[in-house]
Short mmCIF file of C-alpha atoms in Angstrom, two decimals:
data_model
loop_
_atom_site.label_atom_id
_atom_site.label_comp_id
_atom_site.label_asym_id
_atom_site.label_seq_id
_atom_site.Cartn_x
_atom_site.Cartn_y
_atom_site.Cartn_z
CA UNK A 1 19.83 9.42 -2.34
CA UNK A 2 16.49 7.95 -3.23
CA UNK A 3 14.39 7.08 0.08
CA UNK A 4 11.97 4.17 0.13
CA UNK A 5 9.43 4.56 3.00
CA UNK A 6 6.99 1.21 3.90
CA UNK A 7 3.55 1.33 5.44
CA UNK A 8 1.74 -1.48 7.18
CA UNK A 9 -0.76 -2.22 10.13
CA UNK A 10 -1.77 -4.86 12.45
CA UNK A 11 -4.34 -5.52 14.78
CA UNK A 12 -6.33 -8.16 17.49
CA UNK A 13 -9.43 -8.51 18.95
CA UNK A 14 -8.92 -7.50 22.83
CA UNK A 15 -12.38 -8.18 24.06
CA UNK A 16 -16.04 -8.78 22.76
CA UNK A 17 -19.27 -9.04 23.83
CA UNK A 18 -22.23 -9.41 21.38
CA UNK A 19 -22.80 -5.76 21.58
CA UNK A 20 -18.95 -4.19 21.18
CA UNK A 21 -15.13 -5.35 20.52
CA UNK A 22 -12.25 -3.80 21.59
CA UNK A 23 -9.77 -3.32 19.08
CA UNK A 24 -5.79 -3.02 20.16
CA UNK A 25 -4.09 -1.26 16.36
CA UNK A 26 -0.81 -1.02 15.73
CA UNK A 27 1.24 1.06 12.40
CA UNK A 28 4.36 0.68 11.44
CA UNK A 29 6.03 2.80 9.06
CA UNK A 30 10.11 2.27 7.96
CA UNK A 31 11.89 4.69 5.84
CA UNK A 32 15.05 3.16 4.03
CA UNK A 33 17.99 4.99 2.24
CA UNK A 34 20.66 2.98 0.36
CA UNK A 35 18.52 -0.73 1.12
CA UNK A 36 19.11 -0.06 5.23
CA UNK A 37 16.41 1.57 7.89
CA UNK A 38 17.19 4.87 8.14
CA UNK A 39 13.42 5.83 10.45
CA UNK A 40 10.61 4.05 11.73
CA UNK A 41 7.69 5.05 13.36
CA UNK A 42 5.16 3.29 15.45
CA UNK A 43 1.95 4.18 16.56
CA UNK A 44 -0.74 1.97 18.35
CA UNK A 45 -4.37 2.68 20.13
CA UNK A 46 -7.46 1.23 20.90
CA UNK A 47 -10.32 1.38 19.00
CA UNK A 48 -13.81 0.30 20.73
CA UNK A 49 -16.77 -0.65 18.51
CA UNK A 50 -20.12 -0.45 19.86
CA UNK A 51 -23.17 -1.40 18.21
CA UNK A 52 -26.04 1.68 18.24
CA UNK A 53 -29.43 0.51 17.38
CA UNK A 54 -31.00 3.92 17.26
CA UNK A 55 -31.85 4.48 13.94
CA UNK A 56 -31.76 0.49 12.35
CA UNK A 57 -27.83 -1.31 13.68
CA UNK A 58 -25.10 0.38 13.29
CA UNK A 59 -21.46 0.92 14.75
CA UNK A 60 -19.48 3.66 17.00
CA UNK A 61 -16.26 3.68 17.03
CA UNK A 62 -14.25 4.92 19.75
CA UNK A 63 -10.77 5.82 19.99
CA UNK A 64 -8.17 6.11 22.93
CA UNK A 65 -4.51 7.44 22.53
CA UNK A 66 -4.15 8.73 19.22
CA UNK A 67 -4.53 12.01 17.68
CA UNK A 68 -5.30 10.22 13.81
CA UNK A 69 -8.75 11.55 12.66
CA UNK A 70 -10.48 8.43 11.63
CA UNK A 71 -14.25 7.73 10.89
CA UNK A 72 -16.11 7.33 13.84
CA UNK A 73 -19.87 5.67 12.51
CA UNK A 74 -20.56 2.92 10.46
CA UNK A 75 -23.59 1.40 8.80
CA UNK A 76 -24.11 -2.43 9.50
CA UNK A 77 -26.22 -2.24 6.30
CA UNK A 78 -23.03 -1.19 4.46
CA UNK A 79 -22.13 -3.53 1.29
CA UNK A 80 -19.26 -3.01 1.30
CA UNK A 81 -18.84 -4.23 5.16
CA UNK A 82 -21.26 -6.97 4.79
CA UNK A 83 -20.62 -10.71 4.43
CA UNK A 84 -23.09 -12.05 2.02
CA UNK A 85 -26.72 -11.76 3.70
CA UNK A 86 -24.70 -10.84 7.10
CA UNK A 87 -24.64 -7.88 8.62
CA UNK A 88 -21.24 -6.10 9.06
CA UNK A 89 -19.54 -7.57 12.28
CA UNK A 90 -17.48 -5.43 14.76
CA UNK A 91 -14.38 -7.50 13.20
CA UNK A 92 -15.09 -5.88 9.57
CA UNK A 93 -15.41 -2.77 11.02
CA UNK A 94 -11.76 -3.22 13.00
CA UNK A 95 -10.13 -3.70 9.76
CA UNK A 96 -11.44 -0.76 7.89
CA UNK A 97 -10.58 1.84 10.53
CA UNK A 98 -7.13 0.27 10.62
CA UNK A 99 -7.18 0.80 6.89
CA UNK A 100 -7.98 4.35 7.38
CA UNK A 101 -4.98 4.55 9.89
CA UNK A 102 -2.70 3.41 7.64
CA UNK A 103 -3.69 5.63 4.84
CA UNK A 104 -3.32 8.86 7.88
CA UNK A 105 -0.12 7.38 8.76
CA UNK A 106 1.19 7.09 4.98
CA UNK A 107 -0.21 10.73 4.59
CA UNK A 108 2.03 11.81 7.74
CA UNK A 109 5.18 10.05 6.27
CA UNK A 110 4.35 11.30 2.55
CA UNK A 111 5.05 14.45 3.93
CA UNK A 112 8.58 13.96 5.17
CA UNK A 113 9.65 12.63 1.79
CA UNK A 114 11.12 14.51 -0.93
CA UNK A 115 10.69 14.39 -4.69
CA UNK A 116 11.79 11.42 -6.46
CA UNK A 117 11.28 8.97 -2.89
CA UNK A 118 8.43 6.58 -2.91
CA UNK A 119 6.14 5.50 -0.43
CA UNK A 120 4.76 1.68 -0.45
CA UNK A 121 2.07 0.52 1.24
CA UNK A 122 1.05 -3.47 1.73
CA UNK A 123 -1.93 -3.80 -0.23
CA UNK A 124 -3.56 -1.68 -2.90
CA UNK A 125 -4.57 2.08 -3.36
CA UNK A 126 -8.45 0.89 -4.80
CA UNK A 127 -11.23 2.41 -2.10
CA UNK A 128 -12.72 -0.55 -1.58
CA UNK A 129 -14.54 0.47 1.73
CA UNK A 130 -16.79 3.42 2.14
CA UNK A 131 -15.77 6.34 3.46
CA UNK A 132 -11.60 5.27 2.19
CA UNK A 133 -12.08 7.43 -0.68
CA UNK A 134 -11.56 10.50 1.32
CA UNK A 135 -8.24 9.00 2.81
CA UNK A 136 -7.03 7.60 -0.55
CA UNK A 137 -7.40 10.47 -2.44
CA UNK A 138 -5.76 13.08 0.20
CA UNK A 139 -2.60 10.76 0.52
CA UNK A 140 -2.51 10.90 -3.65
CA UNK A 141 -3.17 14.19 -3.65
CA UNK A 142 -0.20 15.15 -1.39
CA UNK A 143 1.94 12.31 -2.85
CA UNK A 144 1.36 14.18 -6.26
CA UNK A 145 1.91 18.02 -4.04
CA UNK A 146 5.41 16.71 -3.19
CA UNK A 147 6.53 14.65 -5.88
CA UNK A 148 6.41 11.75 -4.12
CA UNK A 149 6.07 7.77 -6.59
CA UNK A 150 3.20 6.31 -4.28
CA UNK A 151 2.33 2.90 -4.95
CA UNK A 152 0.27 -0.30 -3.34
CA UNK A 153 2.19 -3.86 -3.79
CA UNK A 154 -0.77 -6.10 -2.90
CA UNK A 155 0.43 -9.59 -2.04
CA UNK A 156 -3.40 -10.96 -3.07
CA UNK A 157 -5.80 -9.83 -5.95
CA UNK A 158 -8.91 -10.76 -7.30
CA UNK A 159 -8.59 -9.29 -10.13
CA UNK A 160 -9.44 -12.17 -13.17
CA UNK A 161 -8.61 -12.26 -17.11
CA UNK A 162 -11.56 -12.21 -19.28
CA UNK A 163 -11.80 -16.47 -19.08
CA UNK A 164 -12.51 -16.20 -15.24
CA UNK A 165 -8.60 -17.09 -14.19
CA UNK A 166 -6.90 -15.46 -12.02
CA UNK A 167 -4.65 -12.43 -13.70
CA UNK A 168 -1.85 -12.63 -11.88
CA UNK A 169 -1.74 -16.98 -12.45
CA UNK A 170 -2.06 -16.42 -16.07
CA UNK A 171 0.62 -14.02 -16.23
CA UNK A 172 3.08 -16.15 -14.23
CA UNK A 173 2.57 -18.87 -16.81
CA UNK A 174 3.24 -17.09 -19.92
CA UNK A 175 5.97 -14.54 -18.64
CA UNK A 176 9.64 -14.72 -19.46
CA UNK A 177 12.29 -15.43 -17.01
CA UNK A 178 13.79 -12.51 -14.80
CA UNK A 179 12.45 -10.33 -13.65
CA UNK A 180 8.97 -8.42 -14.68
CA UNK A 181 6.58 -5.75 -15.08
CA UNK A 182 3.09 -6.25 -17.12
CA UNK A 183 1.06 -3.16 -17.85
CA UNK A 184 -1.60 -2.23 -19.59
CA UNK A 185 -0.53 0.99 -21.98
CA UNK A 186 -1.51 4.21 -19.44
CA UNK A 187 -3.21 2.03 -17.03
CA UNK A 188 -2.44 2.78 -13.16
CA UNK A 189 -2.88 -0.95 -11.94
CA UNK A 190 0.19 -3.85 -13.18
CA UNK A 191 1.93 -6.96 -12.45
CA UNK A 192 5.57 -7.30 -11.28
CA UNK A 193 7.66 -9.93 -10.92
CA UNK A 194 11.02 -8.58 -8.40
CA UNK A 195 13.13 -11.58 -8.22
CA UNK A 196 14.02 -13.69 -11.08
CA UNK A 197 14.43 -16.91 -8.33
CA UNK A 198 11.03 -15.40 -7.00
CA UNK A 199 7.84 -17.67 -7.18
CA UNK A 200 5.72 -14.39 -6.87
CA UNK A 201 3.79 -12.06 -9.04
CA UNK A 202 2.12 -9.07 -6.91
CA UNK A 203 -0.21 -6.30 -8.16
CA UNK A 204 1.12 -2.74 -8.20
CA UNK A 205 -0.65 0.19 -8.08
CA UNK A 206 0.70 3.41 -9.13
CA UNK A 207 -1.03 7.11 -9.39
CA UNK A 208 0.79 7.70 -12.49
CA UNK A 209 1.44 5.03 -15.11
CA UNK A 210 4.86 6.42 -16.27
CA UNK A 211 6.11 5.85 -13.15
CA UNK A 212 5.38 2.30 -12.70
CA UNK A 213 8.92 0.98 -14.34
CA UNK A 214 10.74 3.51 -11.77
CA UNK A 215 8.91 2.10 -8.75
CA UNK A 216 9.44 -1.13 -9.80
CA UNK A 217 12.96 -1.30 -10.09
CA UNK A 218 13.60 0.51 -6.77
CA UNK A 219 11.39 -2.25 -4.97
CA UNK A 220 13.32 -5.34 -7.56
CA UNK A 221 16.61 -3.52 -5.20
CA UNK A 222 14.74 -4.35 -1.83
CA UNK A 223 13.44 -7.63 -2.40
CA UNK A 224 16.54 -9.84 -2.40
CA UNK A 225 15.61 -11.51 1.01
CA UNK A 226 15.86 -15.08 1.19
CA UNK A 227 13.07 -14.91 3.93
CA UNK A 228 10.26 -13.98 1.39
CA UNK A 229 12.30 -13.44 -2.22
CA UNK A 230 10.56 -11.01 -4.60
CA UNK A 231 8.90 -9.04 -1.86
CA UNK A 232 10.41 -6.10 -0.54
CA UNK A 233 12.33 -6.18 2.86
CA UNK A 234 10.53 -2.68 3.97
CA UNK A 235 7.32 -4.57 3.70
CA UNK A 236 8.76 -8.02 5.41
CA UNK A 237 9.94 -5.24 8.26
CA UNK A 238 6.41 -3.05 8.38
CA UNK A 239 4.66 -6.66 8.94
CA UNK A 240 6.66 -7.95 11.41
CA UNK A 241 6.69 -4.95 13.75
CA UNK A 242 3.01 -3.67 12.78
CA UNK A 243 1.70 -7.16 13.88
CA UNK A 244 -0.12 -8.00 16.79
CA UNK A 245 0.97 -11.47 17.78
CA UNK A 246 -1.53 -14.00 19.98
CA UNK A 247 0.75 -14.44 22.98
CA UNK A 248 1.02 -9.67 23.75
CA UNK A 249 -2.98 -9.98 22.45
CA UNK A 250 -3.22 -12.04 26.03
CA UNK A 251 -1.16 -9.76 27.97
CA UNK A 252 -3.57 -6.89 26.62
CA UNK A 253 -6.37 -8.57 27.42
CA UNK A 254 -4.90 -8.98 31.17
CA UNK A 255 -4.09 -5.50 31.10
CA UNK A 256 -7.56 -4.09 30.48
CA UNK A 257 -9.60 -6.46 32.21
CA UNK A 258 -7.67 -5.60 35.69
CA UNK A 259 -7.68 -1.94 34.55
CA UNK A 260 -11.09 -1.39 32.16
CA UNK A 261 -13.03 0.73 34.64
CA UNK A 262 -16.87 0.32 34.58
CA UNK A 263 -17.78 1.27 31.15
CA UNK A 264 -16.25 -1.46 29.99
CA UNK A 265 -17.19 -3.61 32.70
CA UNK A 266 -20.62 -3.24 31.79
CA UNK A 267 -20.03 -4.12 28.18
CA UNK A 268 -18.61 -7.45 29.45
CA UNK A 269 -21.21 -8.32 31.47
CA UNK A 270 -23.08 -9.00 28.71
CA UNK A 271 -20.66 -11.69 27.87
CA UNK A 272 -22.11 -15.75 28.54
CA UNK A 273 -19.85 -18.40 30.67
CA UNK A 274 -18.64 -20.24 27.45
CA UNK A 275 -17.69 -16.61 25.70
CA UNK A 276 -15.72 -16.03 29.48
CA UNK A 277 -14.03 -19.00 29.16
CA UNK A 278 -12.50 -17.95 25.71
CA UNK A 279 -11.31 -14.84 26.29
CA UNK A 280 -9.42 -15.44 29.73
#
């Protein structure tokens, strides 16, 4: 039978100072055979960003308890980071290395599948950072080795029509009851509606655009939960379990304060009453 395997990530801010955050990640990963779990997979480190003003601001990154090669620098400077005029905050540079884990985690999962499955992942297969390149193009490329349908179903886009609207919007108002897919003839990025009773249009990316229908319907087969209809319950699943809710974030942040040792100790020091005060 045809497997399904879902890839997500979480993560929260453990500590900060003005010079470093701590990071607590979390990936999930679900495989599903016949619409019910058949695997999942967890993994979760820390991830400590320090800012390094040797040659003009930028970030380290540090990692405890995981064997994932991620990217361990990053530029402050980088646009791509950036907010407007700002430079890139610790925060900006959590999310991208948890992007990066979740593109080494859907590479590790890729590689249990067989030809024919497909591998989701919650959000889109575009490189928007730098340095994601490199991890989006080796999980294509072994997606593509093994025969794998890969896709992104992002629940957000930006991507606009030619007037300035939003694509998916405009879509949603002309389309036909039922269920949907919109795609541009050999184009690798579409629009699908799962549910007919669904109120939601995602983007889809594919690597190949023949396979786009194929993916779609195997998704349309998953996403018959009343608890988000039109999304796929392997991504509902990967989201719950991959996040990091506010109440463990506070048990974390016990943890390591008691435990932290002095590196981090120093770090906090740095740390004024009212920033104290909010973090306890």
């Amino acid at each position: 039978a045809k497997r399904i395997a879902f890839v997500d990530g979480g993560n929260a801010e453990i500590l900060k100072a003005p010079n470093f955050s701590l990071q607590f990640i979390r990936l999930y990963a679900t495989i599903h055979e016949d619409n019910k779990r058949a695997r999942q997979e967890k993994k979760e480190f820390y991830a400590l960003i320090v800012a390094n003003g040797k040659k003009g601001l930028a970030y380290d990154v540090e990692r405890f308890d995981t064997e994932l090669k991620l990217q361990h620098a990053f530029d402050a400077d980088d646009a791509t980071l950036r907010t407007g005029m700002h430079l890139a905050t610790p925060s900006a540079v959590a999310d991208a290395v948890r992007t990066f884990a979740e593109f080494s985690l859907a590479k590790e999962v890729c590689q249990e599948l067989r030809q024919g499955d497909i591998l989701a992942r919650d959000g889109d297969l575009m490189p928007t950072q730098t340095h994601s390149a490199g991890y989006v193009n080796e999980l294509k490329r072994i997606a593509t080795q093994r025969g794998v349908l890969l896709c992104g179903l992002a629940k957000t886009t930006t991507l606009l029509t030619d007037s300035g609207n939003s694509a998916a919007a405009a879509l949603q108002r002309i389309a036909p009851a039922g269920t949907w897919l919109y795609q541009n003839p050999g184009s690798s990025t579409c629009f699908v509606k799962l549910h007919p009773k669904s109120a939601h249009v995602f983007r889809m990316d594919v690597i190949r655009s023949e396979d786009a229908r194929t993916i779609a319907n195997s998704l349309a087969s998953e996403a018959t939960d009343p608890v988000f209809l039109g999304y796929p319950y392997g991504l509902i699943e990967a989201d719950q379990f991959a996040q990091v809710p506010g109440n463990e974030a506070m048990r974390l942040r016990l943890q390591v304060r008691a435990h932290g040792g002095n590196q981090l100790t120093a770090h906090l020091s740095a740390l004024n009453a009212h920033d104290t005060l909010n973090v306890l």
